[in-house]
Amino acid sequence: MPTPGRDRATDRLSNPDSRSAERSGARSARAPIAVPPCDSIATGAAKTPAQRGGRKRRTARPSSRVRFRPQVGLLEQRALLSALPTLTALRATTAAAALGQSVTFTATVSDLSPGGATPNAGTVTFRNQSGVLDSATLVDGVAEFTTSSLAAGTHTVTASYGGTASFAASSTGTIVTAAGTGTAGYTGNNGPATAAELTHPWGLSVDAAGDLFLADNDVIREVVKATGDIITIAGNGTAGYSGDNGPATAAELHTPHGLAIDAVGDLFLADSANNRIREVVKATGIEPG
């Protein structure tokens, strides 16, 4: 015998729209959905705007993007870069001139840092006791001023370099330490010259490259301008006389004083206590007998 409840459930399973019809009362049935033919899908035919509901597909954007995000480091991660120290030296073409004679003053600015470059740009100002005489632009470490209008009398001329963003200002009359710590001794080879110990340095000489040679502790030492380091080029530190025709650093010297360097860089020294003049050949490092 059919039952009303079972017949109603069976009817709902066979006709799903009957449930919605019961709930919505007179609600109309859903409109059928148009499905494109299978061949259009299989062949990859493009859909028309009507088939896509009237909406046009937007052009796809590139999948990868480059974004820049500025980042400010912590104060502890920043380094303060200071201008390189300089030294200004001044020379004149003559120490005494007749009234109206032309005199040229040349200022040379050097970088004091180890292996320093040649300062360029910036202004050098020339002064005497009466005030500013003139100024000139620094070119390759040199600035010049020529005048013939100085009044009769004694003139104390100075030069001041104004500096740049890279090089610090400096003036003539400045003194700096090129080698030695102030403590007597013999240390510091192959390290900064200002960290080395010297004892009673006597003779001094400078070659064309700006390297400084000095007699110290029965040896001859060199301050290399390019690095600021000090090295020993002659003598083994023991007072005596030996080593001719061998490496200069293996020779014995005794209280060397005067030094001189020739045009090719050979070094001549007065080996005072040995009553001899000795030579160190630059090309070989050998001290000939």
PDB file of C-alpha atoms in Angstrom:
ATOM      1  CA  MET A   1       0.000   0.000   0.000  1.00  0.00           C
ATOM      2  CA  PRO A   2       1.500   3.372  -0.938  1.00  0.00           C
ATOM      3  CA  THR A   3       2.158   5.762   1.915  1.00  0.00           C
ATOM      4  CA  PRO A   4       1.985   9.582   1.544  1.00  0.00           C
ATOM      5  CA  GLY A   5       5.380  10.153   3.237  1.00  0.00           C
ATOM      6  CA  ARG A   6       7.300   7.597   1.204  1.00  0.00           C
ATOM      7  CA  ASP A   7       5.664   8.721  -2.040  1.00  0.00           C
ATOM      8  CA  ARG A   8       6.662  12.329  -1.243  1.00  0.00           C
ATOM      9  CA  ALA A   9      10.307  11.363  -0.568  1.00  0.00           C
ATOM     10  CA  THR A  10      10.442   9.309  -3.740  1.00  0.00           C
ATOM     11  CA  ASP A  11       9.054  12.206  -5.692  1.00  0.00           C
ATOM     12  CA  ARG A  12      11.740  14.545  -4.269  1.00  0.00           C
ATOM     13  CA  LEU A  13      14.557  12.206  -5.271  1.00  0.00           C
ATOM     14  CA  SER A  14      13.236  11.797  -8.806  1.00  0.00           C
ATOM     15  CA  ASN A  15      12.439  15.506  -9.189  1.00  0.00           C
ATOM     16  CA  PRO A  16      14.755  17.768  -7.128  1.00  0.00           C
ATOM     17  CA  ASP A  17      12.892  20.848  -8.210  1.00  0.00           C
ATOM     18  CA  SER A  18       9.833  19.687  -6.389  1.00  0.00           C
ATOM     19  CA  ARG A  19      11.479  20.479  -2.985  1.00  0.00           C
ATOM     20  CA  SER A  20      12.279  24.024  -3.994  1.00  0.00           C
ATOM     21  CA  ALA A  21       8.828  24.318  -5.438  1.00  0.00           C
ATOM     22  CA  GLU A  22       7.278  23.346  -2.149  1.00  0.00           C
ATOM     23  CA  ARG A  23       9.439  25.907  -0.242  1.00  0.00           C
ATOM     24  CA  SER A  24       9.074  28.765  -2.664  1.00  0.00           C
ATOM     25  CA  GLY A  25       5.509  28.116  -3.497  1.00  0.00           C
ATOM     26  CA  ALA A  26       4.881  29.572  -6.910  1.00  0.00           C
ATOM     27  CA  ARG A  27       8.615  30.292  -7.633  1.00  0.00           C
ATOM     28  CA  SER A  28       9.374  29.632 -11.290  1.00  0.00           C
ATOM     29  CA  ALA A  29      11.725  26.827 -12.337  1.00  0.00           C
ATOM     30  CA  ARG A  30      15.375  27.643 -13.177  1.00  0.00           C
ATOM     31  CA  ALA A  31      16.205  28.508 -16.766  1.00  0.00           C
ATOM     32  CA  PRO A  32      18.233  25.878 -18.578  1.00  0.00           C
ATOM     33  CA  ILE A  33      22.013  26.598 -19.028  1.00  0.00           C
ATOM     34  CA  ALA A  34      23.322  26.601 -22.554  1.00  0.00           C
ATOM     35  CA  VAL A  35      26.369  24.364 -22.990  1.00  0.00           C
ATOM     36  CA  PRO A  36      28.604  24.999 -26.030  1.00  0.00           C
ATOM     37  CA  PRO A  37      29.057  22.150 -28.446  1.00  0.00           C
ATOM     38  CA  CYS A  38      31.739  19.671 -27.512  1.00  0.00           C
ATOM     39  CA  ASP A  39      33.698  20.240 -30.705  1.00  0.00           C
ATOM     40  CA  SER A  40      34.340  23.893 -29.776  1.00  0.00           C
ATOM     41  CA  ILE A  41      35.959  22.783 -26.518  1.00  0.00           C
ATOM     42  CA  ALA A  42      37.884  19.943 -28.094  1.00  0.00           C
ATOM     43  CA  THR A  43      39.325  22.119 -30.864  1.00  0.00           C
ATOM     44  CA  GLY A  44      40.135  25.018 -28.522  1.00  0.00           C
ATOM     45  CA  ALA A  45      37.909  27.476 -30.378  1.00  0.00           C
ATOM     46  CA  ALA A  46      37.904  30.941 -28.840  1.00  0.00           C
ATOM     47  CA  LYS A  47      34.775  31.947 -26.995  1.00  0.00           C
ATOM     48  CA  THR A  48      32.856  34.999 -28.071  1.00  0.00           C
ATOM     49  CA  PRO A  49      32.115  37.821 -25.628  1.00  0.00           C
ATOM     50  CA  ALA A  50      28.532  36.620 -25.566  1.00  0.00           C
ATOM     51  CA  GLN A  51      29.676  33.156 -24.495  1.00  0.00           C
ATOM     52  CA  ARG A  52      31.761  34.762 -21.709  1.00  0.00           C
ATOM     53  CA  GLY A  53      28.799  36.652 -20.420  1.00  0.00           C
ATOM     54  CA  GLY A  54      29.672  39.853 -22.303  1.00  0.00           C
ATOM     55  CA  ARG A  55      32.979  40.435 -20.364  1.00  0.00           C
ATOM     56  CA  LYS A  56      36.324  40.820 -22.120  1.00  0.00           C
ATOM     57  CA  ARG A  57      39.307  39.027 -20.656  1.00  0.00           C
ATOM     58  CA  ARG A  58      41.986  41.408 -19.408  1.00  0.00           C
ATOM     59  CA  THR A  59      45.558  40.997 -20.625  1.00  0.00           C
ATOM     60  CA  ALA A  60      47.540  38.931 -18.166  1.00  0.00           C
ATOM     61  CA  ARG A  61      50.192  40.824 -16.231  1.00  0.00           C
ATOM     62  CA  PRO A  62      53.777  39.578 -16.035  1.00  0.00           C
ATOM     63  CA  SER A  63      54.205  37.134 -13.212  1.00  0.00           C
ATOM     64  CA  SER A  64      57.461  38.649 -12.007  1.00  0.00           C
ATOM     65  CA  ARG A  65      57.910  42.205 -10.741  1.00  0.00           C
ATOM     66  CA  VAL A  66      60.943  44.218  -9.612  1.00  0.00           C
ATOM     67  CA  ARG A  67      60.326  46.242  -6.508  1.00  0.00           C
ATOM     68  CA  PHE A  68      62.718  48.578  -4.709  1.00  0.00           C
ATOM     69  CA  ARG A  69      62.416  49.064  -0.988  1.00  0.00           C
ATOM     70  CA  PRO A  70      64.694  51.725   0.546  1.00  0.00           C
ATOM     71  CA  GLN A  71      66.369  50.503   3.690  1.00  0.00           C
ATOM     72  CA  VAL A  72      68.084  52.674   6.274  1.00  0.00           C
ATOM     73  CA  GLY A  73      70.768  50.921   8.286  1.00  0.00           C
ATOM     74  CA  LEU A  74      71.196  51.299  11.983  1.00  0.00           C
ATOM     75  CA  LEU A  75      73.574  53.965  13.234  1.00  0.00           C
ATOM     76  CA  GLU A  76      75.889  51.220  14.463  1.00  0.00           C
ATOM     77  CA  GLN A  77      76.206  49.960  10.874  1.00  0.00           C
ATOM     78  CA  ARG A  78      77.290  53.278   9.419  1.00  0.00           C
ATOM     79  CA  ALA A  79      80.890  54.389   8.976  1.00  0.00           C
ATOM     80  CA  LEU A  80      82.014  58.003   9.179  1.00  0.00           C
ATOM     81  CA  LEU A  81      84.415  58.737   6.345  1.00  0.00           C
ATOM     82  CA  SER A  82      86.729  61.644   7.164  1.00  0.00           C
ATOM     83  CA  ALA A  83      88.844  63.629   4.734  1.00  0.00           C
ATOM     84  CA  LEU A  84      92.411  62.414   4.222  1.00  0.00           C
ATOM     85  CA  PRO A  85      95.077  64.417   6.114  1.00  0.00           C
ATOM     86  CA  THR A  86      97.381  66.640   4.084  1.00  0.00           C
ATOM     87  CA  LEU A  87     100.628  68.575   4.509  1.00  0.00           C
ATOM     88  CA  THR A  88     101.335  71.865   2.730  1.00  0.00           C
ATOM     89  CA  ALA A  89     104.917  72.913   1.963  1.00  0.00           C
ATOM     90  CA  LEU A  90     106.076  76.186   0.387  1.00  0.00           C
ATOM     91  CA  ARG A  91     109.189  77.228  -1.484  1.00  0.00           C
ATOM     92  CA  ALA A  92     110.283  80.346  -3.381  1.00  0.00           C
ATOM     93  CA  THR A  93     112.482  80.729  -6.436  1.00  0.00           C
ATOM     94  CA  THR A  94     114.811  82.920  -4.400  1.00  0.00           C
ATOM     95  CA  ALA A  95     115.342  83.813  -0.755  1.00  0.00           C
ATOM     96  CA  ALA A  96     116.294  87.388  -1.565  1.00  0.00           C
ATOM     97  CA  ALA A  97     115.177  89.511  -4.499  1.00  0.00           C
ATOM     98  CA  ALA A  98     115.731  93.020  -5.742  1.00  0.00           C
ATOM     99  CA  LEU A  99     112.830  95.447  -5.615  1.00  0.00           C
ATOM    100  CA  GLY A 100     110.571  94.738  -8.608  1.00  0.00           C
ATOM    101  CA  GLN A 101     112.120  91.319  -9.291  1.00  0.00           C
ATOM    102  CA  SER A 102     109.686  88.515 -10.101  1.00  0.00           C
ATOM    103  CA  VAL A 103     109.407  85.824  -7.445  1.00  0.00           C
ATOM    104  CA  THR A 104     107.408  82.601  -7.770  1.00  0.00           C
ATOM    105  CA  PHE A 105     106.032  80.853  -4.691  1.00  0.00           C
ATOM    106  CA  THR A 106     105.152  77.165  -5.138  1.00  0.00           C
ATOM    107  CA  ALA A 107     102.910  75.337  -2.677  1.00  0.00           C
ATOM    108  CA  THR A 108     103.000  71.536  -2.667  1.00  0.00           C
ATOM    109  CA  VAL A 109     100.191  69.610  -0.949  1.00  0.00           C
ATOM    110  CA  SER A 110     100.813  65.965  -0.013  1.00  0.00           C
ATOM    111  CA  ASP A 111      98.467  63.237   1.232  1.00  0.00           C
ATOM    112  CA  LEU A 112      99.780  61.956   4.573  1.00  0.00           C
ATOM    113  CA  SER A 113      97.814  58.698   4.577  1.00  0.00           C
ATOM    114  CA  PRO A 114      99.726  55.477   3.724  1.00  0.00           C
ATOM    115  CA  GLY A 115      99.800  54.996  -0.031  1.00  0.00           C
ATOM    116  CA  GLY A 116      97.978  58.287  -0.429  1.00  0.00           C
ATOM    117  CA  ALA A 117      97.005  59.794  -3.762  1.00  0.00           C
ATOM    118  CA  THR A 118      98.012  63.207  -5.070  1.00  0.00           C
ATOM    119  CA  PRO A 119      95.522  65.853  -3.901  1.00  0.00           C
ATOM    120  CA  ASN A 120      93.767  67.669  -6.714  1.00  0.00           C
ATOM    121  CA  ALA A 121      91.359  70.630  -6.789  1.00  0.00           C
ATOM    122  CA  GLY A 122      90.704  73.024  -3.972  1.00  0.00           C
ATOM    123  CA  THR A 123      92.291  76.432  -3.430  1.00  0.00           C
ATOM    124  CA  VAL A 124      95.646  77.473  -1.985  1.00  0.00           C
ATOM    125  CA  THR A 125      95.801  80.967  -0.475  1.00  0.00           C
ATOM    126  CA  PHE A 126      99.127  82.813  -0.208  1.00  0.00           C
ATOM    127  CA  ARG A 127      99.551  85.371   2.580  1.00  0.00           C
ATOM    128  CA  ASN A 128     102.169  87.571   4.152  1.00  0.00           C
ATOM    129  CA  GLN A 129     102.071  89.608   7.340  1.00  0.00           C
ATOM    130  CA  SER A 130      99.936  92.247   5.617  1.00  0.00           C
ATOM    131  CA  GLY A 131      97.194  89.879   4.437  1.00  0.00           C
ATOM    132  CA  VAL A 132      96.215  87.859   1.371  1.00  0.00           C
ATOM    133  CA  LEU A 133      98.564  88.101  -1.610  1.00  0.00           C
ATOM    134  CA  ASP A 134      96.745  85.827  -4.046  1.00  0.00           C
ATOM    135  CA  SER A 135      95.119  82.418  -4.435  1.00  0.00           C
ATOM    136  CA  ALA A 136      95.485  79.596  -6.960  1.00  0.00           C
ATOM    137  CA  THR A 137      93.782  76.312  -7.779  1.00  0.00           C
ATOM    138  CA  LEU A 138      95.606  73.147  -6.762  1.00  0.00           C
ATOM    139  CA  VAL A 139      96.496  71.010  -9.800  1.00  0.00           C
ATOM    140  CA  ASP A 140      98.164  67.629  -9.236  1.00  0.00           C
ATOM    141  CA  GLY A 141      99.282  68.674  -5.770  1.00  0.00           C
ATOM    142  CA  VAL A 142     100.859  71.991  -6.852  1.00  0.00           C
ATOM    143  CA  ALA A 143      99.729  75.638  -6.813  1.00  0.00           C
ATOM    144  CA  GLU A 144     101.856  78.634  -7.801  1.00  0.00           C
ATOM    145  CA  PHE A 145     101.798  82.388  -7.282  1.00  0.00           C
ATOM    146  CA  THR A 146     104.145  84.808  -9.053  1.00  0.00           C
ATOM    147  CA  THR A 147     104.577  88.470  -8.109  1.00  0.00           C
ATOM    148  CA  SER A 148     106.945  91.364  -8.697  1.00  0.00           C
ATOM    149  CA  SER A 149     105.063  93.901  -6.603  1.00  0.00           C
ATOM    150  CA  LEU A 150     106.268  93.076  -3.101  1.00  0.00           C
ATOM    151  CA  ALA A 151     107.351  96.140  -1.162  1.00  0.00           C
ATOM    152  CA  ALA A 152     110.878  96.514   0.118  1.00  0.00           C
ATOM    153  CA  GLY A 153     111.466  94.717   3.371  1.00  0.00           C
ATOM    154  CA  THR A 154     111.142  91.223   4.841  1.00  0.00           C
ATOM    155  CA  HIS A 155     108.097  89.186   3.945  1.00  0.00           C
ATOM    156  CA  THR A 156     106.941  86.072   5.785  1.00  0.00           C
ATOM    157  CA  VAL A 157     104.884  84.197   3.192  1.00  0.00           C
ATOM    158  CA  THR A 158     102.612  81.274   4.085  1.00  0.00           C
ATOM    159  CA  ALA A 159     100.320  79.016   2.082  1.00  0.00           C
ATOM    160  CA  SER A 160      97.012  77.535   3.225  1.00  0.00           C
ATOM    161  CA  TYR A 161      95.184  74.746   1.427  1.00  0.00           C
ATOM    162  CA  GLY A 162      91.417  74.963   1.796  1.00  0.00           C
ATOM    163  CA  GLY A 163      90.812  71.238   1.232  1.00  0.00           C
ATOM    164  CA  THR A 164      88.058  69.353  -0.589  1.00  0.00           C
ATOM    165  CA  ALA A 165      85.515  66.704   0.307  1.00  0.00           C
ATOM    166  CA  SER A 166      88.290  64.110  -0.014  1.00  0.00           C
ATOM    167  CA  PHE A 167      91.319  65.972   1.352  1.00  0.00           C
ATOM    168  CA  ALA A 168      91.552  67.917   4.606  1.00  0.00           C
ATOM    169  CA  ALA A 169      92.786  71.505   4.817  1.00  0.00           C
ATOM    170  CA  SER A 170      96.355  72.248   5.907  1.00  0.00           C
ATOM    171  CA  SER A 171      98.813  75.122   6.154  1.00  0.00           C
ATOM    172  CA  THR A 172     102.544  75.645   6.051  1.00  0.00           C
ATOM    173  CA  GLY A 173     104.267  75.595   9.396  1.00  0.00           C
ATOM    174  CA  THR A 174     102.567  72.325  10.389  1.00  0.00           C
ATOM    175  CA  ILE A 175     104.748  69.620  11.935  1.00  0.00           C
ATOM    176  CA  VAL A 176     103.920  65.912  11.812  1.00  0.00           C
ATOM    177  CA  THR A 177     105.722  62.718  12.833  1.00  0.00           C
ATOM    178  CA  ALA A 178     106.846  60.602   9.881  1.00  0.00           C
ATOM    179  CA  ALA A 179     108.559  57.799  11.851  1.00  0.00           C
ATOM    180  CA  GLY A 180     109.140  56.725  15.436  1.00  0.00           C
ATOM    181  CA  THR A 181     107.072  56.456  18.614  1.00  0.00           C
ATOM    182  CA  GLY A 182     109.376  58.535  20.833  1.00  0.00           C
ATOM    183  CA  THR A 183     110.636  55.416  22.631  1.00  0.00           C
ATOM    184  CA  ALA A 184     114.271  54.447  22.017  1.00  0.00           C
ATOM    185  CA  GLY A 185     114.658  50.987  20.497  1.00  0.00           C
ATOM    186  CA  TYR A 186     114.788  48.999  17.293  1.00  0.00           C
ATOM    187  CA  THR A 187     111.386  47.559  16.412  1.00  0.00           C
ATOM    188  CA  GLY A 188     108.620  47.899  13.860  1.00  0.00           C
ATOM    189  CA  ASN A 189     110.139  46.639  10.618  1.00  0.00           C
ATOM    190  CA  ASN A 190     107.550  45.953   7.901  1.00  0.00           C
ATOM    191  CA  GLY A 191     104.916  47.895   9.812  1.00  0.00           C
ATOM    192  CA  PRO A 192     103.756  51.521  10.074  1.00  0.00           C
ATOM    193  CA  ALA A 193     106.733  53.831  10.489  1.00  0.00           C
ATOM    194  CA  THR A 194     104.953  55.822  13.183  1.00  0.00           C
ATOM    195  CA  ALA A 195     104.696  52.631  15.294  1.00  0.00           C
ATOM    196  CA  ALA A 196     108.423  51.810  15.030  1.00  0.00           C
ATOM    197  CA  GLU A 197     111.086  52.470  17.667  1.00  0.00           C
ATOM    198  CA  LEU A 198     114.214  54.421  16.646  1.00  0.00           C
ATOM    199  CA  THR A 199     117.389  55.295  18.566  1.00  0.00           C
ATOM    200  CA  HIS A 200     119.308  58.497  17.783  1.00  0.00           C
ATOM    201  CA  PRO A 201     118.485  58.754  14.057  1.00  0.00           C
ATOM    202  CA  TRP A 202     121.202  60.762  12.311  1.00  0.00           C
ATOM    203  CA  GLY A 203     121.466  61.129   8.557  1.00  0.00           C
ATOM    204  CA  LEU A 204     118.415  61.652   6.365  1.00  0.00           C
ATOM    205  CA  SER A 205     117.845  61.552   2.612  1.00  0.00           C
ATOM    206  CA  VAL A 206     114.832  61.448   0.283  1.00  0.00           C
ATOM    207  CA  ASP A 207     114.714  59.861  -3.171  1.00  0.00           C
ATOM    208  CA  ALA A 208     112.745  60.975  -6.234  1.00  0.00           C
ATOM    209  CA  ALA A 209     109.724  58.874  -5.228  1.00  0.00           C
ATOM    210  CA  GLY A 210     109.493  60.547  -1.822  1.00  0.00           C
ATOM    211  CA  ASP A 211     110.861  57.564   0.121  1.00  0.00           C
ATOM    212  CA  LEU A 212     112.717  58.625   3.277  1.00  0.00           C
ATOM    213  CA  PHE A 213     116.040  57.040   4.297  1.00  0.00           C
ATOM    214  CA  LEU A 214     117.536  57.387   7.778  1.00  0.00           C
ATOM    215  CA  ALA A 215     120.527  56.083   9.728  1.00  0.00           C
ATOM    216  CA  ASP A 216     119.445  54.423  12.978  1.00  0.00           C
ATOM    217  CA  ASN A 217     120.753  51.732  15.362  1.00  0.00           C
ATOM    218  CA  ASP A 218     123.750  50.771  13.170  1.00  0.00           C
ATOM    219  CA  VAL A 219     121.321  50.162  10.293  1.00  0.00           C
ATOM    220  CA  ILE A 220     119.840  52.155   7.426  1.00  0.00           C
ATOM    221  CA  ARG A 221     116.051  52.199   7.373  1.00  0.00           C
ATOM    222  CA  GLU A 222     113.583  53.350   4.760  1.00  0.00           C
ATOM    223  CA  VAL A 223     110.090  54.801   5.158  1.00  0.00           C
ATOM    224  CA  VAL A 224     108.211  53.817   1.983  1.00  0.00           C
ATOM    225  CA  LYS A 225     105.958  56.658   0.892  1.00  0.00           C
ATOM    226  CA  ALA A 226     103.536  54.395  -0.986  1.00  0.00           C
ATOM    227  CA  THR A 227     102.671  52.367   2.146  1.00  0.00           C
ATOM    228  CA  GLY A 228     103.934  54.358   5.138  1.00  0.00           C
ATOM    229  CA  ASP A 229     105.823  51.255   6.319  1.00  0.00           C
ATOM    230  CA  ILE A 230     109.413  51.172   7.546  1.00  0.00           C
ATOM    231  CA  ILE A 231     111.965  48.585   6.410  1.00  0.00           C
ATOM    232  CA  THR A 232     115.686  47.978   6.948  1.00  0.00           C
ATOM    233  CA  ILE A 233     117.749  48.139   3.758  1.00  0.00           C
ATOM    234  CA  ALA A 234     121.310  47.894   5.157  1.00  0.00           C
ATOM    235  CA  GLY A 235     122.888  46.542   8.341  1.00  0.00           C
ATOM    236  CA  ASN A 236     121.938  43.671  10.620  1.00  0.00           C
ATOM    237  CA  GLY A 237     121.845  45.692  13.823  1.00  0.00           C
ATOM    238  CA  THR A 238     125.251  44.538  15.103  1.00  0.00           C
ATOM    239  CA  ALA A 239     127.999  47.179  15.245  1.00  0.00           C
ATOM    240  CA  GLY A 240     130.995  46.094  13.173  1.00  0.00           C
ATOM    241  CA  TYR A 241     132.432  45.894   9.707  1.00  0.00           C
ATOM    242  CA  SER A 242     131.528  42.997   7.461  1.00  0.00           C
ATOM    243  CA  GLY A 243     129.355  41.998   4.526  1.00  0.00           C
ATOM    244  CA  ASP A 244     130.950  43.609   1.478  1.00  0.00           C
ATOM    245  CA  ASN A 245     129.844  42.051  -1.828  1.00  0.00           C
ATOM    246  CA  GLY A 246     126.830  40.468  -0.139  1.00  0.00           C
ATOM    247  CA  PRO A 247     123.268  41.439   0.757  1.00  0.00           C
ATOM    248  CA  ALA A 248     123.283  44.857   2.424  1.00  0.00           C
ATOM    249  CA  THR A 249     120.891  43.673   5.143  1.00  0.00           C
ATOM    250  CA  ALA A 250     123.456  41.046   6.247  1.00  0.00           C
ATOM    251  CA  ALA A 251     126.308  43.532   6.558  1.00  0.00           C
ATOM    252  CA  GLU A 252     127.626  45.068   9.799  1.00  0.00           C
ATOM    253  CA  LEU A 253     127.756  48.868  10.076  1.00  0.00           C
ATOM    254  CA  HIS A 254     129.121  51.016  12.880  1.00  0.00           C
ATOM    255  CA  THR A 255     127.461  54.344  13.654  1.00  0.00           C
ATOM    256  CA  PRO A 256     126.417  55.363  10.125  1.00  0.00           C
ATOM    257  CA  HIS A 257     125.656  59.077   9.777  1.00  0.00           C
ATOM    258  CA  GLY A 258     125.479  60.918   6.452  1.00  0.00           C
ATOM    259  CA  LEU A 259     123.352  59.579   3.575  1.00  0.00           C
ATOM    260  CA  ALA A 260     123.075  60.481  -0.113  1.00  0.00           C
ATOM    261  CA  ILE A 261     121.121  59.039  -3.050  1.00  0.00           C
ATOM    262  CA  ASP A 262     122.131  59.342  -6.695  1.00  0.00           C
ATOM    263  CA  ALA A 263     119.950  59.657  -9.776  1.00  0.00           C
ATOM    264  CA  VAL A 264     119.420  55.892 -10.178  1.00  0.00           C
ATOM    265  CA  GLY A 265     118.563  55.352  -6.508  1.00  0.00           C
ATOM    266  CA  ASP A 266     121.859  53.928  -5.250  1.00  0.00           C
ATOM    267  CA  LEU A 267     122.442  54.819  -1.593  1.00  0.00           C
ATOM    268  CA  PHE A 268     125.763  56.073  -0.222  1.00  0.00           C
ATOM    269  CA  LEU A 269     126.390  56.169   3.523  1.00  0.00           C
ATOM    270  CA  ALA A 270     129.128  57.386   5.818  1.00  0.00           C
ATOM    271  CA  ASP A 271     130.028  54.392   8.001  1.00  0.00           C
ATOM    272  CA  SER A 272     131.536  56.741  10.557  1.00  0.00           C
ATOM    273  CA  ALA A 273     133.114  54.464  13.151  1.00  0.00           C
ATOM    274  CA  ASN A 274     134.546  52.299  10.367  1.00  0.00           C
ATOM    275  CA  ASN A 275     136.002  55.353   8.568  1.00  0.00           C
ATOM    276  CA  ARG A 276     134.436  54.250   5.281  1.00  0.00           C
ATOM    277  CA  ILE A 277     131.874  55.320   2.670  1.00  0.00           C
ATOM    278  CA  ARG A 278     129.740  52.383   1.606  1.00  0.00           C
ATOM    279  CA  GLU A 279     127.232  51.951  -1.209  1.00  0.00           C
ATOM    280  CA  VAL A 280     124.014  49.970  -1.477  1.00  0.00           C
ATOM    281  CA  VAL A 281     123.154  49.245  -5.104  1.00  0.00           C
ATOM    282  CA  LYS A 282     119.420  49.680  -5.600  1.00  0.00           C
ATOM    283  CA  ALA A 283     119.194  47.246  -8.509  1.00  0.00           C
ATOM    284  CA  THR A 284     120.647  44.335  -6.511  1.00  0.00           C
ATOM    285  CA  GLY A 285     120.545  45.255  -2.826  1.00  0.00           C
ATOM    286  CA  ILE A 286     124.225  44.294  -2.755  1.00  0.00           C
ATOM    287  CA  GLU A 287     126.907  46.261  -0.950  1.00  0.00           C
ATOM    288  CA  PRO A 288     129.954  46.128  -3.244  1.00  0.00           C
ATOM    289  CA  GLY A 289     133.430  45.941  -1.743  1.00  0.00           C
TER     290      GLY A 289
END
